[in-house]
mmCIF file of C-alpha atoms and ligand atoms in Angstrom:
data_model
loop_
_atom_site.group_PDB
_atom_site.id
_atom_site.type_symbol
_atom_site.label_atom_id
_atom_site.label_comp_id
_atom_site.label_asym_id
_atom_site.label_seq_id
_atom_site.Cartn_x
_atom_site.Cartn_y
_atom_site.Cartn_z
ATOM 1 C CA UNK A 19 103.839 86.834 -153.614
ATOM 2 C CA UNK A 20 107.431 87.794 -152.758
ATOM 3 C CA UNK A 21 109.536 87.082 -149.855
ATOM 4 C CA UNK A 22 109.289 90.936 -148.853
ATOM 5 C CA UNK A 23 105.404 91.151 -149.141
ATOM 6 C CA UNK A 24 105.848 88.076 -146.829
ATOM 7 C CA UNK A 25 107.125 89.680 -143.520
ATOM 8 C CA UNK A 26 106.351 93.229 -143.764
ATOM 9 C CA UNK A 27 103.702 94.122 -146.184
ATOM 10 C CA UNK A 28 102.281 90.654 -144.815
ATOM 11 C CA UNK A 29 102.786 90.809 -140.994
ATOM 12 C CA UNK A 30 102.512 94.419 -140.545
ATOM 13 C CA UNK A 31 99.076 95.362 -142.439
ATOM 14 C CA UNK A 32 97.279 92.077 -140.804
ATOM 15 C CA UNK A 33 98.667 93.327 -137.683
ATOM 16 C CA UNK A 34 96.246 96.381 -138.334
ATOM 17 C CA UNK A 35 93.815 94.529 -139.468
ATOM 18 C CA UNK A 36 93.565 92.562 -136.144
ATOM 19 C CA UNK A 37 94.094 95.543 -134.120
ATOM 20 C CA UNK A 38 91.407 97.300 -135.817
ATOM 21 C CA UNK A 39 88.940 94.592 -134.745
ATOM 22 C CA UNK A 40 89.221 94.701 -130.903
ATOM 23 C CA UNK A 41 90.572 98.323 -130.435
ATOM 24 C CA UNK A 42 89.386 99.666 -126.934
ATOM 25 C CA UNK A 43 88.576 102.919 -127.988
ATOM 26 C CA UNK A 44 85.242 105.131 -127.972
ATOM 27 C CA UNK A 45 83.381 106.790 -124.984
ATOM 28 C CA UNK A 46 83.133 110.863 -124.357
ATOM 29 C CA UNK A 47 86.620 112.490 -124.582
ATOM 30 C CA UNK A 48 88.089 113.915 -121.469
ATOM 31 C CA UNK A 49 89.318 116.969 -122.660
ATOM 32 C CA UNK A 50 91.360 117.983 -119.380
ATOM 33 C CA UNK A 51 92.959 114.686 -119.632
ATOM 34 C CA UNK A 52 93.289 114.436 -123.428
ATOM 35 C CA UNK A 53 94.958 118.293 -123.280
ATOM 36 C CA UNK A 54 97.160 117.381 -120.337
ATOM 37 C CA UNK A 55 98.499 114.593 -121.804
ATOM 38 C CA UNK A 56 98.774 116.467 -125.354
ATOM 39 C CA UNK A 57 100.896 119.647 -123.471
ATOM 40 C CA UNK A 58 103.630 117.138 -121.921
ATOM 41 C CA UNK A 59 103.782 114.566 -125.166
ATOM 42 C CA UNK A 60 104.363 117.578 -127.183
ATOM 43 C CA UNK A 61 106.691 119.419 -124.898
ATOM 44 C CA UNK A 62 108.673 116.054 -124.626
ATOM 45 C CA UNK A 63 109.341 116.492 -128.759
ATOM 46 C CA UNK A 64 110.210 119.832 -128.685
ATOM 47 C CA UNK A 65 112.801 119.331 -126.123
ATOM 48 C CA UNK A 66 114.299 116.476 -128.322
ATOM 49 C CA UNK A 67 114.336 119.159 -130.988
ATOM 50 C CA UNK A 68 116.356 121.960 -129.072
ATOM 51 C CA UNK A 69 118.552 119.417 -127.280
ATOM 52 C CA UNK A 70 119.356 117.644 -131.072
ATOM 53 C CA UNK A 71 119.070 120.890 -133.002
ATOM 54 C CA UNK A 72 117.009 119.181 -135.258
ATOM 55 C CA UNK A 73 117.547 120.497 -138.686
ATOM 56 C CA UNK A 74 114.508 120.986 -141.206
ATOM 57 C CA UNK A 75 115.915 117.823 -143.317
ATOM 58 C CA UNK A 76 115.470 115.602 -140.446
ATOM 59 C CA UNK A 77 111.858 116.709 -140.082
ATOM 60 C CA UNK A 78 111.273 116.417 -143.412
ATOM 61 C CA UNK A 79 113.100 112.511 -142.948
ATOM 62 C CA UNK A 80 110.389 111.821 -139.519
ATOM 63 C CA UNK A 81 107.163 113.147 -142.155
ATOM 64 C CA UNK A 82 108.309 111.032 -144.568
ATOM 65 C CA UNK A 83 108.312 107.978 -142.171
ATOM 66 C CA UNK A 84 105.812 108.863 -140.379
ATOM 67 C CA UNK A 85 103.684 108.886 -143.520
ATOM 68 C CA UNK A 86 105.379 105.309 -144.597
ATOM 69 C CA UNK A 87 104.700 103.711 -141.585
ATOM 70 C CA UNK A 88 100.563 104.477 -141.926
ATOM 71 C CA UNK A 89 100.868 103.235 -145.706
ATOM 72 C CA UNK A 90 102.565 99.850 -144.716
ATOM 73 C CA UNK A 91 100.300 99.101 -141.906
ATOM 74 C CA UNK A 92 102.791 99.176 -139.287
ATOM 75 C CA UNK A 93 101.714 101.353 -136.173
ATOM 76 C CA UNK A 94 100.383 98.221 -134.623
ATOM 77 C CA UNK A 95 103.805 96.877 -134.585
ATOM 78 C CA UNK A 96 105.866 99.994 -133.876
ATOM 79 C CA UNK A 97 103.592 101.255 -131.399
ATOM 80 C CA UNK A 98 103.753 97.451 -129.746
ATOM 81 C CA UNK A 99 107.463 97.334 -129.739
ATOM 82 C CA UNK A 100 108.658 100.948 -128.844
ATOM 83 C CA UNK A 101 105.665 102.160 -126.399
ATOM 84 C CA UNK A 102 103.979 99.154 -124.924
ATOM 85 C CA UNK A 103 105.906 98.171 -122.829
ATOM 86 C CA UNK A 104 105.966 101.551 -119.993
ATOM 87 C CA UNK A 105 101.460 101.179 -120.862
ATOM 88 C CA UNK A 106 102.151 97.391 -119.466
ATOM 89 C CA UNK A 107 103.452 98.744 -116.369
ATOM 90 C CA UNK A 108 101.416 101.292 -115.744
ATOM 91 C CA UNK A 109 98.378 99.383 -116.406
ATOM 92 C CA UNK A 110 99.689 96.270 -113.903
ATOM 93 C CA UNK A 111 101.350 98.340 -111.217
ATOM 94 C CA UNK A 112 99.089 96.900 -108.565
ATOM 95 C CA UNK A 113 98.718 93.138 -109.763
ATOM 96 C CA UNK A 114 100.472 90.561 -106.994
ATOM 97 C CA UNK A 115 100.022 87.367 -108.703
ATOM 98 C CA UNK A 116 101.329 86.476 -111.485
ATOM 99 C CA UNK A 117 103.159 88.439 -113.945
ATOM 100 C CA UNK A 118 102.276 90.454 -116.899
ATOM 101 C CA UNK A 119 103.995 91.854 -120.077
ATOM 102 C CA UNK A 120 102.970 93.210 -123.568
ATOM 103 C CA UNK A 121 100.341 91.913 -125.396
ATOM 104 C CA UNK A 122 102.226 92.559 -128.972
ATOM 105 C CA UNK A 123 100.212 92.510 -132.195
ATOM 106 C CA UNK A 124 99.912 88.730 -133.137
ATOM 107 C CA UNK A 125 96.979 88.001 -130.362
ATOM 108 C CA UNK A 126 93.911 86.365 -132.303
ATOM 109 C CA UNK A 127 91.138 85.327 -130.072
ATOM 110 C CA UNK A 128 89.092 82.042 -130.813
ATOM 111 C CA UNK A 129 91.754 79.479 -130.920
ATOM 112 C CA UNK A 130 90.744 75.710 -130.787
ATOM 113 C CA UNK A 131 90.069 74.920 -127.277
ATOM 114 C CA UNK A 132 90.438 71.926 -125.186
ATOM 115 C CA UNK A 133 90.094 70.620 -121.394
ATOM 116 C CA UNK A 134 93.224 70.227 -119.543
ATOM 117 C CA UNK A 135 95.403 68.837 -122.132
ATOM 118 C CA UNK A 136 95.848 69.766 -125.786
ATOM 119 C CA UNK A 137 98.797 69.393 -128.295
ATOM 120 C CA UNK A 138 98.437 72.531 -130.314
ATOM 121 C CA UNK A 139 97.662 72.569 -133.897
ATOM 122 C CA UNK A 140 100.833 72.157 -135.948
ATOM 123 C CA UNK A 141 101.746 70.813 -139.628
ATOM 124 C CA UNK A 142 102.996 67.366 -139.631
ATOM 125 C CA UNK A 143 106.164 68.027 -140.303
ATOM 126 C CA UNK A 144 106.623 70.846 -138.042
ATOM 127 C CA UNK A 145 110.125 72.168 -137.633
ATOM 128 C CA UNK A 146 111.270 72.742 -133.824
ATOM 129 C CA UNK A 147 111.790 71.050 -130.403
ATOM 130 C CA UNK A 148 109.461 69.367 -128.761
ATOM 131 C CA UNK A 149 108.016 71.280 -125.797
ATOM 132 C CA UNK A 150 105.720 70.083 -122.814
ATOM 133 C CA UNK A 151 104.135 73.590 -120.963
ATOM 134 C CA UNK A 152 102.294 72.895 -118.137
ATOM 135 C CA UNK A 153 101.005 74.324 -114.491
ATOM 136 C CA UNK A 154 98.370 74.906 -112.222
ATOM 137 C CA UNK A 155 96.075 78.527 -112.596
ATOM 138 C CA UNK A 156 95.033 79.681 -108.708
ATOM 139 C CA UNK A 157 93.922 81.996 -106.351
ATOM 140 C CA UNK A 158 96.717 84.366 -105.187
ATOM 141 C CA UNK A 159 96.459 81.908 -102.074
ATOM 142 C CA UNK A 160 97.713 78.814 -104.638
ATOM 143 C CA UNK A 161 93.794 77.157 -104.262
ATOM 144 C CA UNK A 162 93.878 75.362 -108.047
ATOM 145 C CA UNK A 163 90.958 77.030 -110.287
ATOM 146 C CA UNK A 164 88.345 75.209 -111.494
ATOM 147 C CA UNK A 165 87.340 76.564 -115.429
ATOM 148 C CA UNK A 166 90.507 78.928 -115.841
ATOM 149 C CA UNK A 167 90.997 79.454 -119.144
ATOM 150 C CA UNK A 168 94.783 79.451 -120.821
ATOM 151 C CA UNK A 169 95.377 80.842 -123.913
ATOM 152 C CA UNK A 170 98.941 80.147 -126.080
ATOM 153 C CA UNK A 171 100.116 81.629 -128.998
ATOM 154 C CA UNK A 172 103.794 81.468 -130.205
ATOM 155 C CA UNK A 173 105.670 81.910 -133.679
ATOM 156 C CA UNK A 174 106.938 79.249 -135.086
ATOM 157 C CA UNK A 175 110.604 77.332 -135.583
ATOM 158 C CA UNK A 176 111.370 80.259 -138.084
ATOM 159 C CA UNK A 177 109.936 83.238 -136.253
ATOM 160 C CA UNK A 178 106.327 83.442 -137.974
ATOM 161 C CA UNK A 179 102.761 83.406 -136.753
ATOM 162 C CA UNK A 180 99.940 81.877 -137.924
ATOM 163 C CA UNK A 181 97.424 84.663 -139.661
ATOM 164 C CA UNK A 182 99.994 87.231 -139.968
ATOM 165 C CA UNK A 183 102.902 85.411 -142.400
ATOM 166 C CA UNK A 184 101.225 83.848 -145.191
ATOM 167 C CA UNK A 185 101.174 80.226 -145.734
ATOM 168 C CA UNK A 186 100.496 79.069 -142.591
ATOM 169 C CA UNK A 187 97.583 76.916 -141.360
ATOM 170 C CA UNK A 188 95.284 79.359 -139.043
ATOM 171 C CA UNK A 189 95.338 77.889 -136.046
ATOM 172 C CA UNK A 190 98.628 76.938 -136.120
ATOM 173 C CA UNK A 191 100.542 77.125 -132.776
ATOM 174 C CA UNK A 192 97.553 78.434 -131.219
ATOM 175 C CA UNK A 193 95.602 77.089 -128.703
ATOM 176 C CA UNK A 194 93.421 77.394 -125.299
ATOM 177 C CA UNK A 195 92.646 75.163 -122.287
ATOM 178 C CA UNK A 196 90.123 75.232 -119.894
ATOM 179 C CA UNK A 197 90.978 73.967 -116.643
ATOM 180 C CA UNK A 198 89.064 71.518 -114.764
ATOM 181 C CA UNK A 199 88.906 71.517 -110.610
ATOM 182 C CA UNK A 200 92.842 70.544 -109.947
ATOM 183 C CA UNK A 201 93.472 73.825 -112.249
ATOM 184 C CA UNK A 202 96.116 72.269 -114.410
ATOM 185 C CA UNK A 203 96.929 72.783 -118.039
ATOM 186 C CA UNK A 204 99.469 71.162 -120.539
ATOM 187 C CA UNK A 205 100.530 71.831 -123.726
ATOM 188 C CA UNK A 206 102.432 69.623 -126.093
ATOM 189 C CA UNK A 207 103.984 72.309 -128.399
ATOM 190 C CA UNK A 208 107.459 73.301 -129.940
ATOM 191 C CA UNK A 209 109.715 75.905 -128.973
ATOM 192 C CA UNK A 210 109.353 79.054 -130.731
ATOM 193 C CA UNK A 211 112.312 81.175 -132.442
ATOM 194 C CA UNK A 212 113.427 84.515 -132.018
ATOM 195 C CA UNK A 213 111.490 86.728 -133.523
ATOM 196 C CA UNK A 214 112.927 89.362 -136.175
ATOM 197 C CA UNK A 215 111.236 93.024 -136.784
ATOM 198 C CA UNK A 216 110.795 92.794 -140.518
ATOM 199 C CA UNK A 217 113.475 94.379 -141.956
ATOM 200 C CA UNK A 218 111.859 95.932 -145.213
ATOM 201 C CA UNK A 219 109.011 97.518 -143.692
ATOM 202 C CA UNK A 220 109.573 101.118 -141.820
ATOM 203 C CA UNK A 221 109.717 99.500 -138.317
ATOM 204 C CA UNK A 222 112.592 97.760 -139.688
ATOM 205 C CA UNK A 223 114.284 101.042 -141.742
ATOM 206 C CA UNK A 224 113.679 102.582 -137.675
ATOM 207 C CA UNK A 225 115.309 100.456 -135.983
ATOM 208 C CA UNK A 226 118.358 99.926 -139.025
ATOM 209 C CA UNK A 227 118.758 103.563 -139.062
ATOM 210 C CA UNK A 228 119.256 104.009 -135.184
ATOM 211 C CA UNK A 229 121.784 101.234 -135.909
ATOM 212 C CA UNK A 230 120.063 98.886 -133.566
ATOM 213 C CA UNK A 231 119.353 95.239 -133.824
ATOM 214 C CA UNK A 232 115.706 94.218 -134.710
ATOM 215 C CA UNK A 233 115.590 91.105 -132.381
ATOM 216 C CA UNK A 234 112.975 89.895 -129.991
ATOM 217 C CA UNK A 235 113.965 86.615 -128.191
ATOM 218 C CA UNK A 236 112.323 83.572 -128.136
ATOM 219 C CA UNK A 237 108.504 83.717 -126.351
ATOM 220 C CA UNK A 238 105.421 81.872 -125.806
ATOM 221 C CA UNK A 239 102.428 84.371 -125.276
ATOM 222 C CA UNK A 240 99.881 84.155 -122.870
ATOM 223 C CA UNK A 241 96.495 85.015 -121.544
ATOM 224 C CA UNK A 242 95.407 83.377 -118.807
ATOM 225 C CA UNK A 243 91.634 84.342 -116.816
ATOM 226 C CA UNK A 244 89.396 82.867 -114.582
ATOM 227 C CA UNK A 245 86.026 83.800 -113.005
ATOM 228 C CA UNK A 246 85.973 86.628 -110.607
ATOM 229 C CA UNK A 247 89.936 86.885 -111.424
ATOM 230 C CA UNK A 248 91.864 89.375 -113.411
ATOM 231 C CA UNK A 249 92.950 88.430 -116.829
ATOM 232 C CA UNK A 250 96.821 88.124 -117.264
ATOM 233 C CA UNK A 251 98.600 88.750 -120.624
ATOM 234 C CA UNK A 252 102.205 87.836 -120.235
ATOM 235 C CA UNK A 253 105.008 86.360 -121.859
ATOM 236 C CA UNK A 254 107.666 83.326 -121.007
ATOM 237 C CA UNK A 255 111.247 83.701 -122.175
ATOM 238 C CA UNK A 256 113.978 80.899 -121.789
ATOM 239 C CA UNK A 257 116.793 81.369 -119.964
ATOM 240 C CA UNK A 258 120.028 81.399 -122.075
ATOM 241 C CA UNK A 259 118.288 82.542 -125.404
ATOM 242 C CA UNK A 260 119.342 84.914 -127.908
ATOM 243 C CA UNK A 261 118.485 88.404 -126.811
ATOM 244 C CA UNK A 262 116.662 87.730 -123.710
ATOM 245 C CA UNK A 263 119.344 90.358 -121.882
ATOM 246 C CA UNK A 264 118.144 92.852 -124.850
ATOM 247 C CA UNK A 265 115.027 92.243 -126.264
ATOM 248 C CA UNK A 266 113.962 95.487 -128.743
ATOM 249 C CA UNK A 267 110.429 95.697 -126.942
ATOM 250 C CA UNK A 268 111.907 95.534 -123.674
ATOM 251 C CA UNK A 269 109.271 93.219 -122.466
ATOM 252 C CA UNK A 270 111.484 90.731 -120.523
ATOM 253 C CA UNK A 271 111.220 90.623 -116.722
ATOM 254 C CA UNK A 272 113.310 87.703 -114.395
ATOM 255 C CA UNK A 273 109.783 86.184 -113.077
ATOM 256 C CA UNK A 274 109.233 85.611 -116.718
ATOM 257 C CA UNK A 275 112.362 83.522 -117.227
ATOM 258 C CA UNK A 276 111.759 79.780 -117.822
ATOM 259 C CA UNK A 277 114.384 76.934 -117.207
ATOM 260 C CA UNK A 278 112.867 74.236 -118.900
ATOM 261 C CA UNK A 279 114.698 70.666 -118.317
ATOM 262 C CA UNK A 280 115.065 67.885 -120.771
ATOM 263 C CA UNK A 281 111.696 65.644 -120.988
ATOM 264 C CA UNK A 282 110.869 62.641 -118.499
ATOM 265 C CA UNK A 283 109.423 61.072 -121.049
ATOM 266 C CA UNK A 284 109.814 61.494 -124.815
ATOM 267 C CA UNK A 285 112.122 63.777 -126.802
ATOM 268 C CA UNK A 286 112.449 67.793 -126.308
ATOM 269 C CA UNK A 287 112.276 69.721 -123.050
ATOM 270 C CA UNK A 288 109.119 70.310 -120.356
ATOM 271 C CA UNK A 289 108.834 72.962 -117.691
ATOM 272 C CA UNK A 290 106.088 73.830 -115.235
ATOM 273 C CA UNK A 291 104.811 77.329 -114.300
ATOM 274 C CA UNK A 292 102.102 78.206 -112.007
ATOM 275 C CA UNK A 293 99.459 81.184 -112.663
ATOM 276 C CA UNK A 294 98.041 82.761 -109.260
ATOM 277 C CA UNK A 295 95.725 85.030 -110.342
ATOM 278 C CA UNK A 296 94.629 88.482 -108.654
ATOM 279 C CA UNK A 297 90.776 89.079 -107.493
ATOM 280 C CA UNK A 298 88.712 90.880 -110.158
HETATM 281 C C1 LIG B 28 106.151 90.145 -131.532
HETATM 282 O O1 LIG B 28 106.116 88.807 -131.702
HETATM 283 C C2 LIG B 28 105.860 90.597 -130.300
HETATM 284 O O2 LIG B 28 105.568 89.712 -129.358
HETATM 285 C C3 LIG B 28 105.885 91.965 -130.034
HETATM 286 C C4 LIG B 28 105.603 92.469 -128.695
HETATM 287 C C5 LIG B 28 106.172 92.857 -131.043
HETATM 288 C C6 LIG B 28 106.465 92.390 -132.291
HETATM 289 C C7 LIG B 28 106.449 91.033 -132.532
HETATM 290 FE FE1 LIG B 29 105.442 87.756 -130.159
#
């Protein structure tokens, strides 16, 4: 396998093969709804067409992409990066506890899960710094949460994740806890990298040809649940990293903003951050 197959061809078609698998579609179609939404998505292109005069080459250019970006696998990833983010806010307009953000494409369920503590699964020679992630999941009140449930996955010291860049173990830098009556978590991890759009898929030729930049900055992902509690799916960011000012998926918010410190104990950096969950 090439280096290109790894990143696009790679991360991009498992990203609809995931996606594919837990898709929340299916129940009678609304047609009012369905048309409504239909007229004003629609009428939204065709302004862009008589405000750009958009010329029959270009439209020829957008089928041709549009047709690329099916055969490389990519609409889980373009959609994730370009769209998400305003269906994120929508969705959690009303939530009071803690934040939320885009899911993203790279969410496998089922990761190895432990009680309180865990050190995620990593290769022994792991590239990255050491990071301790821990906190307390609670009512919006701050009462701890007895059998919350924290799930982590991040990419790794060179931007990959497990299951969707080959050669990596499958668990790797994935992980859950389960909280016991004091609610608290920690994970013993590294600190992810910056994550880059592959830049030989059509996400990639996008995002090049608007003359953009096809960075992400550094984030841990999140889900974090509890009975009778709405699920969270956020992200954490940290502060002074590349591109948190201008992420691509404009999916950074300031509560989501970590200042981790340098470790009491041990090498690497630690930080805490609380979860108050909102009733179910
Ligand atoms: C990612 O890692 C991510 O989190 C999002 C939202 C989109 C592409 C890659
Ligand atoms: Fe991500």
């Amino acid at each position: 396998m090439t280096t290109t197959e790894a990143t696009a061809a790679g991360s991009g078609r498992s990203a609809t093969e995931a996606f594919t698998q837990k898709a929340r579609t299916g129940g009678p179609v609304d047609h009012a709804r369905v048309g409504a939404i239909a007229t004003d998505a629609l009428a939204a292109l065709h302004e862009v067409v008589r405000t750009h005069r958009v010329t029959y080459e270009e439209y020829d250019a957008l089928k041709a992409w549009l047709i690329r970006v099916g055969e490389d696998g990519e609409w889980p990833l373009f959609l994730d990066v370009f769209l998400e983010h305003e269906v994120e806010k929508v969705a959690n307009a009303d939530r009071s506890g803690a934040v939320g953000t885009i899911e993203g494409p790279y969410y496998k369920p089922g990761a190895p899960e432990s009680t309180s503590e865990a050190t995620l699964p990593m290769r022994d020679d792991e590239p990255g710094t050491p990071f301790l992630f821990q906190g307390t999941v609670t009512d919006l009140d701050g009462a701890p949460l007895d059998g919350a449930l924290v799930e982590l996955w991040h990419a790794d010291d060179a931007g990959y994740y497990s299951q969707f860049a080959p050669g990596i173990p499958e668990w790797n830098l994935r992980g859950q806890i389960r909280t016991t009556a004091d609610g608290r978590f920690a994970f013993r991890t590294i600190q992810p990298a910056p994550y880059q759009i592959p830049t030989d898929g059509s996400t990639g030729a996008f995002v090049d040809a608007a003359g953009w930049h096809p960075w992400r900055p550094a984030h841990l992902h999140l889900k974090v649940s509890a009975p009778g509690k709405q699920l969270v799916t956020t992200q954490l960011y940290f502060d002074g990293g590349d591109y948190v000012a201008d992420d691509v998926a404009q999916a950074v918010k300031p509560e989501l903003v970590l200042h981790p410190t340098p470790a009491a104990s041990g090498p690497g950096n630690e930080v805490t951050y609380d979860f108050p969950l909102d009733p179910a």
